XYZ file of C-alpha atoms in Angstrom:
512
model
C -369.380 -43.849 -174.727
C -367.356 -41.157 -172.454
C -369.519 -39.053 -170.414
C -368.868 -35.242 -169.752
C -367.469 -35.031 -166.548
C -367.531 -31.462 -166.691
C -371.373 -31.559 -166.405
C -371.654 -33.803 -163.076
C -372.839 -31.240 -160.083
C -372.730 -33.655 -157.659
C -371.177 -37.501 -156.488
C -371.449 -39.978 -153.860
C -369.395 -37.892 -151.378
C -370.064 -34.242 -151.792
C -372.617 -31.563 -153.052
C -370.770 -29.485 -156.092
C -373.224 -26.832 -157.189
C -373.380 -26.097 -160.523
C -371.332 -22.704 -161.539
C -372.922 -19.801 -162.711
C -372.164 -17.590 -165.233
C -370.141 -14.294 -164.551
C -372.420 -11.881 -163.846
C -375.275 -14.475 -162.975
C -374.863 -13.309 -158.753
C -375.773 -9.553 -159.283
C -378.453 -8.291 -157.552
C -382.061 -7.575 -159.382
C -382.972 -4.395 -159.549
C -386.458 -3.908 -157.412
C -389.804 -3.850 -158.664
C -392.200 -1.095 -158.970
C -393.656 -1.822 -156.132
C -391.085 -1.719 -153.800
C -389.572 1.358 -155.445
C -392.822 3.171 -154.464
C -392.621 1.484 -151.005
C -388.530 2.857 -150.385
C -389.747 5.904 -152.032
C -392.805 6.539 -149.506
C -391.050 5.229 -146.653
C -388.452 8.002 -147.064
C -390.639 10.652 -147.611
C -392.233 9.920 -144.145
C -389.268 9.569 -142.675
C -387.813 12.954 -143.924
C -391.116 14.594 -143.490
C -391.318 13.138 -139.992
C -387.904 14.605 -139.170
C -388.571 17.973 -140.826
C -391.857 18.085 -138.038
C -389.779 17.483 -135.220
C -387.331 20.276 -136.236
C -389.878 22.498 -136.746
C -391.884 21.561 -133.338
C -387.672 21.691 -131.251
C -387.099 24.600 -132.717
C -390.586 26.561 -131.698
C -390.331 24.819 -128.150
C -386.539 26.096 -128.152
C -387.797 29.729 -129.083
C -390.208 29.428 -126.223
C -387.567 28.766 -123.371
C -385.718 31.908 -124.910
C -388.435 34.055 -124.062
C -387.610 36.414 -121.441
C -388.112 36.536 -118.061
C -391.076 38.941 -117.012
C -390.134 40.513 -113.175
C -393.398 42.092 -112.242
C -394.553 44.057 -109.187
C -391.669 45.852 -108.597
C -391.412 48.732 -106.340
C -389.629 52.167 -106.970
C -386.425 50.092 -104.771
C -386.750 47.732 -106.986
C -386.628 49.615 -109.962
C -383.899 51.607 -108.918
C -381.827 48.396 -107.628
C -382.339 46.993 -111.250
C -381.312 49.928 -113.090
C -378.437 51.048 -110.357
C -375.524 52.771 -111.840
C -371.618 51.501 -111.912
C -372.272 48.123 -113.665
C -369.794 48.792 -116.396
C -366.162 48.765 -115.793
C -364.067 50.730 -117.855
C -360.477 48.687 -118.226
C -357.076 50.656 -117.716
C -355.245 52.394 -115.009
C -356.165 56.076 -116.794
C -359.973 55.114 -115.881
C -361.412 56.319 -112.172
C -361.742 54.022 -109.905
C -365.528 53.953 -108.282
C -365.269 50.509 -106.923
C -362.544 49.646 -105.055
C -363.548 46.019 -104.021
C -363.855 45.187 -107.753
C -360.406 46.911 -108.700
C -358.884 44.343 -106.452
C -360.799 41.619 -107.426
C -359.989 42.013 -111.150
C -356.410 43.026 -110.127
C -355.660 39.352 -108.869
C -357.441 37.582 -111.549
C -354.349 35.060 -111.765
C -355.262 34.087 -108.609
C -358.707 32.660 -109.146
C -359.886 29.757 -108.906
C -361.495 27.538 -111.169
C -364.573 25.798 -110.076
C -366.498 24.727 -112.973
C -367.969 25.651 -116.168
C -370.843 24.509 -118.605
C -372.683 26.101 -121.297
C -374.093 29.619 -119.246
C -370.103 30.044 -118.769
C -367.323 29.229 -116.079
C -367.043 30.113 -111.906
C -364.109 31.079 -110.007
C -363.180 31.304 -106.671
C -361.105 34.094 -104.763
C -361.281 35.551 -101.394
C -364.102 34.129 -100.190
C -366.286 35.197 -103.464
C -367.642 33.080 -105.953
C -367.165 35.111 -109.533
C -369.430 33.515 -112.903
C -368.691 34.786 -116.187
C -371.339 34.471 -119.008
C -371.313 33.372 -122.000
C -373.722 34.591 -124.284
C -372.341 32.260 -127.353
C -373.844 28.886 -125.822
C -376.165 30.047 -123.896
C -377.919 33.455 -124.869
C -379.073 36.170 -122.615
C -382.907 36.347 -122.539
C -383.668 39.307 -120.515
C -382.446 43.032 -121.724
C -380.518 45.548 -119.355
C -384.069 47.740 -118.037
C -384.219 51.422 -119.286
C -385.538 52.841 -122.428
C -382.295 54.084 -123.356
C -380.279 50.760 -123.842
C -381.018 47.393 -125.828
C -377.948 45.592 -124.329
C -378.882 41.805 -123.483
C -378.192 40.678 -119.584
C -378.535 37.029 -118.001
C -381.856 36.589 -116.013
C -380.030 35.598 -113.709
C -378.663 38.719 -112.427
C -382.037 40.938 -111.618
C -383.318 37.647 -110.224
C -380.928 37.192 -107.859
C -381.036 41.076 -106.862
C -384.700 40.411 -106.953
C -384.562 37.343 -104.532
C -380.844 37.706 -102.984
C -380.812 41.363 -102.571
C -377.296 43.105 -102.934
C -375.186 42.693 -100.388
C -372.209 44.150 -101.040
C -368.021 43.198 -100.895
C -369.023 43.069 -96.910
C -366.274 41.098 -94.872
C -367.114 38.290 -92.820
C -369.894 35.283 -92.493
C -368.543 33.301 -89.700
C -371.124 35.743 -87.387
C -374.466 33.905 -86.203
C -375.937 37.964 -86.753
C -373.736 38.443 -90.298
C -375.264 35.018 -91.339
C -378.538 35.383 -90.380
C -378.112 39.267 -92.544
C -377.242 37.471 -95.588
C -378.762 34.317 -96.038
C -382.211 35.857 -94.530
C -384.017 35.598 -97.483
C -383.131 31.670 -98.397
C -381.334 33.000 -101.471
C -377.947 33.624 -102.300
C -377.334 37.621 -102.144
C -375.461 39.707 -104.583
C -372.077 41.097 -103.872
C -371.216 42.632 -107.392
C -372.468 42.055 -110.994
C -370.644 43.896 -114.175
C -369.555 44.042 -117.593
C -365.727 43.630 -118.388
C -363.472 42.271 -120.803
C -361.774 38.964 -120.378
C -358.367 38.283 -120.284
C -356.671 35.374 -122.911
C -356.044 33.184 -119.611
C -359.731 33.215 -118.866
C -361.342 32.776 -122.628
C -360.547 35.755 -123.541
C -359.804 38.719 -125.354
C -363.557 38.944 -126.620
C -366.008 41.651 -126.282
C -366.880 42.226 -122.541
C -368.525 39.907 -120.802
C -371.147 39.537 -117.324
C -369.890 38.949 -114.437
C -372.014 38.123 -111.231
C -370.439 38.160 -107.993
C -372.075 35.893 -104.976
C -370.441 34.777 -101.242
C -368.610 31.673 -101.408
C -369.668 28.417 -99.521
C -366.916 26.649 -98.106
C -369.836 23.697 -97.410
C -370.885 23.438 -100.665
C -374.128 22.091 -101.444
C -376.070 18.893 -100.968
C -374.883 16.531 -102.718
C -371.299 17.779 -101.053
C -372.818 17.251 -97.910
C -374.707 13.929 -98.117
C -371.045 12.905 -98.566
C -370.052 14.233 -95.828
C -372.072 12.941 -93.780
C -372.228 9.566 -94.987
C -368.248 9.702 -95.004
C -367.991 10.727 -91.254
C -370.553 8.446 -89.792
C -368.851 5.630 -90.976
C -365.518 7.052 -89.990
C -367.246 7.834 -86.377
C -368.350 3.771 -86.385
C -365.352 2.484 -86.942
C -363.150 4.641 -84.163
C -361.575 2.755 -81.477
C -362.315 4.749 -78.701
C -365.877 5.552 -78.959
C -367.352 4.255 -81.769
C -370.885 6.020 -82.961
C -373.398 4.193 -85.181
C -373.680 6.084 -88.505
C -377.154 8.213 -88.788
C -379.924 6.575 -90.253
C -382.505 8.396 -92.298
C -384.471 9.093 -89.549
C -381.974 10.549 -87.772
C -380.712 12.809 -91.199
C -384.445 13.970 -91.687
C -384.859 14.944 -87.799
C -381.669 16.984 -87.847
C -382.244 19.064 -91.409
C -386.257 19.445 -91.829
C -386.177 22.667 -90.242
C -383.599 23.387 -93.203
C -385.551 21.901 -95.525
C -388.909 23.739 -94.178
C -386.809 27.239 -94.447
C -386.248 26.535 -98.299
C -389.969 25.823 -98.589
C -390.588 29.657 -96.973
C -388.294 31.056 -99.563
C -390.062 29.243 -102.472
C -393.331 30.789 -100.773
C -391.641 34.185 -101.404
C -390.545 33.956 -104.453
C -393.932 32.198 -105.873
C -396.202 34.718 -104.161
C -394.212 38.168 -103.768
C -392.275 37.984 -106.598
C -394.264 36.078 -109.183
C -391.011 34.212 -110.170
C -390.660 30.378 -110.638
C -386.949 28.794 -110.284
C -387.328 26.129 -112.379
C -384.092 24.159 -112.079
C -384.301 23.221 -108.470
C -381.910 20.471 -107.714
C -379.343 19.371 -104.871
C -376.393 20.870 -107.225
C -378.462 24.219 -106.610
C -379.310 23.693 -102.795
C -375.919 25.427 -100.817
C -375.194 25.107 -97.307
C -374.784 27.975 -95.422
C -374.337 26.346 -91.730
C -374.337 22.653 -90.932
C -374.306 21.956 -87.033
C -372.018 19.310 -87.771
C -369.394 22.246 -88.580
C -370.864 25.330 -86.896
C -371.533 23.981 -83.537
C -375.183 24.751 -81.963
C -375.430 27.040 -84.812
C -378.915 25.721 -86.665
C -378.932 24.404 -90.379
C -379.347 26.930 -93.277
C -379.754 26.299 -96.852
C -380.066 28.642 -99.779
C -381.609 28.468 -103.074
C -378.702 29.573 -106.452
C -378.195 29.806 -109.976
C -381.812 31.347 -110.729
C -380.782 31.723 -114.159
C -384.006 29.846 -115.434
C -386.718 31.805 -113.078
C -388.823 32.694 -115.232
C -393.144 34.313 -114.316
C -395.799 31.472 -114.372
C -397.397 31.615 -117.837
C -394.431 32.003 -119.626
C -394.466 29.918 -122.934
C -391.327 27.191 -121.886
C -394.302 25.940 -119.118
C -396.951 24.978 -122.029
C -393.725 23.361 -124.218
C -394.154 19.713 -123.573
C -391.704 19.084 -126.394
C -388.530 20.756 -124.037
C -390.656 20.828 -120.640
C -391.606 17.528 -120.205
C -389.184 15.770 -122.255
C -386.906 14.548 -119.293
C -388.941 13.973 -116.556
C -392.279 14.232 -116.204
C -392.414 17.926 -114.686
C -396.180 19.901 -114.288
C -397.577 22.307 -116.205
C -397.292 24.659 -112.991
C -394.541 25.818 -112.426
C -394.916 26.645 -108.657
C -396.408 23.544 -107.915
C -393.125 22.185 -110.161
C -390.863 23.848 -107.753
C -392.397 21.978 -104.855
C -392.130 18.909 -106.261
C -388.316 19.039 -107.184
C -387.926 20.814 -103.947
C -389.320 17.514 -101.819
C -387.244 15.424 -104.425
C -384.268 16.514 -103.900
C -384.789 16.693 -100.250
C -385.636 12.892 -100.143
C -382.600 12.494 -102.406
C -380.116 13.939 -100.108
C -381.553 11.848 -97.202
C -381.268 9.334 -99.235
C -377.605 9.801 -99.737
C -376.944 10.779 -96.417
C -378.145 7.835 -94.465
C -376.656 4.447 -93.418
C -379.957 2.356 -93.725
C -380.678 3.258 -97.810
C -382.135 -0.196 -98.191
C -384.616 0.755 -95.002
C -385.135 4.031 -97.069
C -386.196 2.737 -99.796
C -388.538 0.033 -98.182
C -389.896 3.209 -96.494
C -390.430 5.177 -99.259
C -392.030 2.316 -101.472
C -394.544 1.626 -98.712
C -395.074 4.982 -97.179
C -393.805 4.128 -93.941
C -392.439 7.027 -91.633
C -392.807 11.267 -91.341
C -390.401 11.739 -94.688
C -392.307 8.992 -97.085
C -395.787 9.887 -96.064
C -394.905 14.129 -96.296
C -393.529 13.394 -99.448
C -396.175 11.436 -100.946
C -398.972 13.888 -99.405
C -396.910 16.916 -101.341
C -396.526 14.641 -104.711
C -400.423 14.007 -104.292
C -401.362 17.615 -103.356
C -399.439 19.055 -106.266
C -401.065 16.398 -108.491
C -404.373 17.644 -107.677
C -403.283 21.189 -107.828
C -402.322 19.921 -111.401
C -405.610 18.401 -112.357
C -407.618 21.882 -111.244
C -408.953 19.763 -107.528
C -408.418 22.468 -104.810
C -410.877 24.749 -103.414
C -411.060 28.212 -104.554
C -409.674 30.123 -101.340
C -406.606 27.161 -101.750
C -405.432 29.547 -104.730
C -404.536 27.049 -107.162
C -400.824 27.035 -107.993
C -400.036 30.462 -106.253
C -399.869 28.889 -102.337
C -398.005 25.498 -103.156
C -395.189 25.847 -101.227
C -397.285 27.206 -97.969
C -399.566 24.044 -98.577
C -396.290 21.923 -98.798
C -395.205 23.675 -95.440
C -398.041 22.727 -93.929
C -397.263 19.340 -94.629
C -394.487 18.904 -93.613
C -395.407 20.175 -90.518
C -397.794 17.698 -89.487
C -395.638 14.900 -90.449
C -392.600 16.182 -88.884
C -389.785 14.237 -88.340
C -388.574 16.304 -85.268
C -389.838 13.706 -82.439
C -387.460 11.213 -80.979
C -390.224 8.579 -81.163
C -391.034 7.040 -84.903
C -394.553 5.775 -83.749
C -395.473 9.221 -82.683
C -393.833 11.890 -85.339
C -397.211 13.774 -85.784
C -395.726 16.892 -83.653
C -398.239 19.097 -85.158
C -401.614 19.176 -86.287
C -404.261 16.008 -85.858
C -407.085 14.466 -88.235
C -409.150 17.264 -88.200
C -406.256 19.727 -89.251
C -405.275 17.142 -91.518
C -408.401 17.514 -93.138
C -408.884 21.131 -93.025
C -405.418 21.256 -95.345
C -406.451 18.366 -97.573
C -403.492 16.345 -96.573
C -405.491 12.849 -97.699
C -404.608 11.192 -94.704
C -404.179 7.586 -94.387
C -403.458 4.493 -92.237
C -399.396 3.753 -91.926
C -397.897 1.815 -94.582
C -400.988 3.093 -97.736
C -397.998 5.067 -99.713
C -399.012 6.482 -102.942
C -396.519 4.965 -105.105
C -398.549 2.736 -106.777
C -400.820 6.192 -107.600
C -398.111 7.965 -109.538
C -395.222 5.891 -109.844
C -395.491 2.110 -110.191
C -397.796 0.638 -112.856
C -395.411 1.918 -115.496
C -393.728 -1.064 -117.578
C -391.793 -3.537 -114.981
C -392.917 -1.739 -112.063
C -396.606 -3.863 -112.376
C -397.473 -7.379 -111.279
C -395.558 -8.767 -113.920
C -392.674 -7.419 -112.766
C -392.570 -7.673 -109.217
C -393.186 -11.442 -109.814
C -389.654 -11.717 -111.961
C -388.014 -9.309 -109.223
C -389.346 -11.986 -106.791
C -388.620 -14.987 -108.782
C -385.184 -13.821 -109.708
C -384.143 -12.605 -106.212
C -383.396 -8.614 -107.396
C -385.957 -7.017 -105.227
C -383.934 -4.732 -103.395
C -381.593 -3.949 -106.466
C -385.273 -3.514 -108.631
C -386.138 -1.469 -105.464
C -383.598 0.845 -105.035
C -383.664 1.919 -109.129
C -387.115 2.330 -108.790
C -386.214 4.751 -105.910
C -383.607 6.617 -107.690
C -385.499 7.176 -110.839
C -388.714 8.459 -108.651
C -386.572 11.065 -107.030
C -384.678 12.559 -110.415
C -385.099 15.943 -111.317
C -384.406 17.547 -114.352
C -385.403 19.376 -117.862
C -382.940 18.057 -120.529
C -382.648 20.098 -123.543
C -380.827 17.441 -125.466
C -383.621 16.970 -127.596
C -384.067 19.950 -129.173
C -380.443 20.334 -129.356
C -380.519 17.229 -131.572
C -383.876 17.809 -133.791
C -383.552 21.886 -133.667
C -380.062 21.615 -134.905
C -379.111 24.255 -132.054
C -374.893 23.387 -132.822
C -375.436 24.287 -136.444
C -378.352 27.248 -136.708
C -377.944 28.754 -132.962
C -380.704 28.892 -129.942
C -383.481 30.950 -132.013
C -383.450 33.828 -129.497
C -385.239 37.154 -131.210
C -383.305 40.391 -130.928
C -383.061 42.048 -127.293
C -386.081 44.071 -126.319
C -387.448 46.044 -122.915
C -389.859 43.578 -121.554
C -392.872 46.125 -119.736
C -392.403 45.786 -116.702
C -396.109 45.463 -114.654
C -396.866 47.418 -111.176
């Protein structure tokens, strides 16, 4: 009898499965069960999304919200609402300004310097110009007067506010035309106005802002932790009398006093004005004199770009969804500025200095005048934070004269680093609540270790796996980082497709 070969699946030296029918490999169609389980999955899911555009979009409305400038004085009021801002284009029109005639005559001749979403910067004749643009980033504050509802950048009365107008006045190079300007610790006003645009420079729209500030040929910070760090190691490497590069030490001796006058001008603005920054950062922090370029003349620094100041209780502080969603910033906003002031401070030591490894050991352990008047501020502002400060302290209001104070006592100005305590002693210490403590007790492991690798688990692998100081100095860097992203609610409030929710411009009162 002949068997059906056709039939054998398998034989001595191979597996042949048996073949299926056309149609046998399509998948089954799910059960009931897991029907209900896709279906209730994705209504979570798009109910989950639908919440978070809801909650963006709210916490986006409350950035919007305008600034509130209160306790303004009849100068103030009439500096606000001063005449001449709008320029009428055309040589038919009368001229009331000639510095601006000029400036808008040799427009080809600008220079480009940057742009983002608030709008693009040019440079020309020693004057920094910024055009707005409302379209990406919408004004939040309205022109004051009863008479008008047209929308302004808070930027503009802020800086007036903070700055003061200065005028197209000639000349900076002066120790007494410097000391004029830059008094204040923020950058004055030379000319703010509403004019069309040109097609070479985004245009022909509808007129746009223009702000008008001096131009700082040093730049700012992070321009000149470079070139700092550049030139020491130029200076060690010359042939005829080479220099060791400056070590952090040596950076923080030579800029506190800087650093000390920012923390006066934050006092100012906090206490006088009523006004947080908000967006205090090295790309914000401009050098006015550097004795590395100006001789004996003594380091200045001013505060810019105050186009998120904003009053205290305004609603963007109490949005954790936008506020917080970065960095970890506090719910006050003074005590906020402090912090990111001290940050970025550290930061451009940081980058300044030879010895970063020796920084960052420093700074981890609390060693030296910068790492233990950092950590004091960090922990003073913490408790400021958490409501522990005595009732004359004033909360929130005085947190950059209690930073001052700080950074006083451990100054960095000696030329001794066993004895930097130039001012104040223990009993001073703990009149100002510094929390004073033996050499080497930092406060990282208070507020920033303990937080996924940074615990005993991780130092162990760090140790284990020899990447200490590379574990180290990203510890470092992400400690120090400033910033408020508004990515997220970008992405979950749909911003690119429905627009910032901004409501329609109206006269904020202003208070006396």
């Amino acid at each position: 009898m002949i068997k059906d070969k056709s039939r054998r699946t398998w034989s001595s030296f191979s597996f042949h499965p048996r073949r299926r029918a056309p149609g046998s490999w399509r998948l089954k169609p799910p059960s009931r069960l897991a029907s209900r389980l896709l279906a209730l999955v994705g209504f979570v899911a798009l109910f989950h999304l639908v919440d978070l555009h809801l909650h963006f979009r709210e916490a986006l409305r409350a950035k919007y919200l305008p600034t509130r400038f209160t306790l303004l004085s009849a100068e103030d009021e009439a500096l606000l609402s001063r005449p001449g801002w709008v320029h009428q284009d055309g040589p038919s029109q009368p001229t009331e300004n000639i510095d601006r005639e000029v400036l808008l005559a040799n427009r080809q001749e600008w220079r480009r310097l940057g742009g983002g979403r608030e709008g693009e910067a040019f440079v020309y004749d020693g004057s920094v110009i910024k055009i707005y643009n409302d379209g990406t980033s919408p004004f939040r504050n309205c022109f004051p007067g009863d008479a008008t509802s047209l929308p302004w950048p808070a930027e503009i009365p802020a800086t007036l506010l903070l700055g003061g107008f200065q005028g197209y006045q000639e000349g900076t190079d002066e120790d007494e035309d410097e000391a004029s300007m830059f008094r204040s610790g923020f950058m004055p006003v030379r000319d703010y106005f509403l004019a069309s645009v040109p097609a070479s420079h985004g245009g022909p729209t509808s007129p746009k802002w223009h702000l008008v500030t001096p131009f700082l040929s040093s730049g700012t910070l992070e321009t000149l932790a470079s070139r700092i760090r550049r030139e020491g190691e130029a200076n060690s490497q010359s042939p005829s009398s080479p220099s060791p590069p400056p070590s952090y030490r040596e950076v923080d001796r030579r800029y506190r006093p800087a650093f000390e006058g920012l923390l006066a001008a934050l006092e100012r603005m906090h206490e006088q004005r009523q006004l947080c920054h908000d967006d205090i950062k090295p790309e914000n922090i401009f050098v006015a004199s550097d004795p590395m370029q100006h001789g004996e003349r003594p380091a200045r620094w001013v505060l810019a770009d105050l186009g998120n100041a904003r009053h205290p209780d305004h609603a963007y502080h109490r949005s954790s969804a936008l506020w917080t969603a970065d960095t970890n910033q506090l719910r006050d906003c003074r005590a906020n500025d402090v912090v990111r002031l001290v940050k970025s401070y550290a930061a451009f030591v940081r980058a300044a200095c030879a010895d970063r490894a020796a920084f960052d050991a420093a700074f981890a352990e609390g060693v030296g005048p910068l790492s233990r008047m950092y950590w004091a501020v960090v922990a003073k502002m913490m408790d400021r934070e958490n409501g522990r400060f005595e009732k004359a302290d004033g909360g929130g209001v005085f947190a950059a004269r209690a930073a001052a104070h700080l950074s006083r006592f451990y100054s960095g100005s000696t030329e001794t680093d066993s004895d930097y305590r130039e001012y104040g002693d223990e009993e001073d210490a703990a009149r100002l609540g510094t929390g004073v403590e033996e050499e080497g007790s930092g406060r990282w492991s208070q507020h920033e270790r303990g937080k996924g690798s940074q615990g005993l688990l991780g130092q162990m692998l760090r140790s284990l796996t020899g990447f200490e100081e590379g574990a180290l100095r990203v510890e470092v860097s992400r400690a120090l980082r400033v910033g408020a992203s508004e990515r997220m609610g970008t992405v979950f409030g749909l911003s690119p497709l429905l627009g910032v929710p901004v409501s329609g411009c109206r006269v904020v009162k202003e208070e006396q």
